[in-house]
Protein backbone atom coordinates (compact mmCIF):
# COMPACT_ATOMS: atom_id res chain seq x y z
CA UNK A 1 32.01 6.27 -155.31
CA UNK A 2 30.50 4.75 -152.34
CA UNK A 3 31.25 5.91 -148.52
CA UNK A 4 29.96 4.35 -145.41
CA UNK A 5 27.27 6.49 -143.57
CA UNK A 6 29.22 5.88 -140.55
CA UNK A 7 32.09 7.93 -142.02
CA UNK A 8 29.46 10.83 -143.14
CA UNK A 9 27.72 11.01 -139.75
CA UNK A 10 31.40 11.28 -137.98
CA UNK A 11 32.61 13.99 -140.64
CA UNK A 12 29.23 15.91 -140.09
CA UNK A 13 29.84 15.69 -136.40
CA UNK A 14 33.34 17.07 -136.33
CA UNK A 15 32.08 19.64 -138.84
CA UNK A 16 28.73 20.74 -136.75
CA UNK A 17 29.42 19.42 -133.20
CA UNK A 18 26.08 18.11 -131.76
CA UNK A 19 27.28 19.52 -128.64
CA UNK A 20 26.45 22.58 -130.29
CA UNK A 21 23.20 22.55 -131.07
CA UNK A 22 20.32 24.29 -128.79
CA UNK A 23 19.12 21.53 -125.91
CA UNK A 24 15.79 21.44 -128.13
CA UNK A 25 16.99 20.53 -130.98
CA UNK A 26 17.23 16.96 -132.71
CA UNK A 27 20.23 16.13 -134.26
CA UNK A 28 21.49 13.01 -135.84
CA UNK A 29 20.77 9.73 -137.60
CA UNK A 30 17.08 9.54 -137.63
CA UNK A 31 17.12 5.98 -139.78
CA UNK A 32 19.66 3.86 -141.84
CA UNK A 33 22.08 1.10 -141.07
CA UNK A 34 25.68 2.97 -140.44
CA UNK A 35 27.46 -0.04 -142.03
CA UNK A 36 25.62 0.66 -145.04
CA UNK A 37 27.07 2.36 -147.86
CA UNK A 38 25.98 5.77 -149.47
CA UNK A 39 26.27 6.40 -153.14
CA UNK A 40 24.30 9.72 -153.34
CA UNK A 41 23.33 12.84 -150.89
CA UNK A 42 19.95 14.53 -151.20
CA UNK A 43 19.61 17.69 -149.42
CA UNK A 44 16.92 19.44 -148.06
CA UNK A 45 15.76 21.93 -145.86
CA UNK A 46 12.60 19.35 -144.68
CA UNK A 47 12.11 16.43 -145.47
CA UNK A 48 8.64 16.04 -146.93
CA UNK A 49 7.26 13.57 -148.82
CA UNK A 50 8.11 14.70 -152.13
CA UNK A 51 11.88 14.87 -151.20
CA UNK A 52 11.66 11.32 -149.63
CA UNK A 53 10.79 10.07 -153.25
CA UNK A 54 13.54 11.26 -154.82
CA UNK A 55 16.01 9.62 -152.40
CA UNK A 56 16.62 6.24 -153.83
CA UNK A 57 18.44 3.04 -152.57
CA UNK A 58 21.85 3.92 -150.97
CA UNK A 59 20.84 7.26 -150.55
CA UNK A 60 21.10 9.60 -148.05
CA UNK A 61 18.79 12.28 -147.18
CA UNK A 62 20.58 15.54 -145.20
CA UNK A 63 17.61 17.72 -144.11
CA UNK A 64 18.17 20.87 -142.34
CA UNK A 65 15.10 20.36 -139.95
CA UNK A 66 14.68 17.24 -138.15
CA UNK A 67 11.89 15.22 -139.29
CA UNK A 68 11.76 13.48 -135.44
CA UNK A 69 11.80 16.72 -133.16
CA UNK A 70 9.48 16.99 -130.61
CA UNK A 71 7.62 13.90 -128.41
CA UNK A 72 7.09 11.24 -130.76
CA UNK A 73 4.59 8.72 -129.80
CA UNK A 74 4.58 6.50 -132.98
CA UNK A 75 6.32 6.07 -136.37
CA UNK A 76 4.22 3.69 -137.11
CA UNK A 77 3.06 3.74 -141.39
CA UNK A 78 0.13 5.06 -140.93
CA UNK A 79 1.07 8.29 -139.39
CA UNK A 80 2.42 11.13 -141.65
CA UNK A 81 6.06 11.14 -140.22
CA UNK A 82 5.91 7.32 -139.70
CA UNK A 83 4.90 7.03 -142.78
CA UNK A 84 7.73 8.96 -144.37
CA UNK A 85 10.48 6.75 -142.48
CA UNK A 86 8.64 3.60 -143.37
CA UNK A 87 9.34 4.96 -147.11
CA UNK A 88 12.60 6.07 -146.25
CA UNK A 89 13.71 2.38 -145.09
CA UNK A 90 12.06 0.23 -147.93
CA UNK A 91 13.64 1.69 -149.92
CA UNK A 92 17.10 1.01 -148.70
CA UNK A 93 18.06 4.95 -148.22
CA UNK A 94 19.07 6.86 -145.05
């Protein structure tokens, strides 16, 4: 079964209003298409490396803390976080 990542984000919102969260906190989509759809949910409490590579295409990775939360300057490959979107994208997961 396949479901848009639209319709995730929107039930996740209505379940855990951003509105909600502390005004430090970083909440939402961090990467992925929301017209795209998601056939499986990995979840996490951070999302390290190891847990990126077990999200494969059409997946979805729900990680408790943000992986973007404070001032970021660059996600550019060749930083660690960067890096970790970069894998997150190529491989066609969220």
């Amino acid at each position: 079964m396949s479901v848009r990542l639209a319709d995730i984000v929107d039930v996740l919102d209505e379940t855990y209003p951003p509105s909600l969260a502390s005004d430090w906190d970083a909440v939402g989509l961090v990467c992925g298409d929301p017209g795209d759809l998601i056939e499986s949910v990995t979840v996490a409490v951070d999302a390290t490396a190891e847990v990126v590579d077990t999200v494969g295409p059409g997946g979805l990775l729900l990680a408790h803390h943000p992986l973007l939360l404070r001032g970021v300057h660059s996600v550019a490959a060749d930083h660690p976080k960067g890096a970790l979107i970069h894998r997150l994208i190529r491989s066609g997961a969220a």
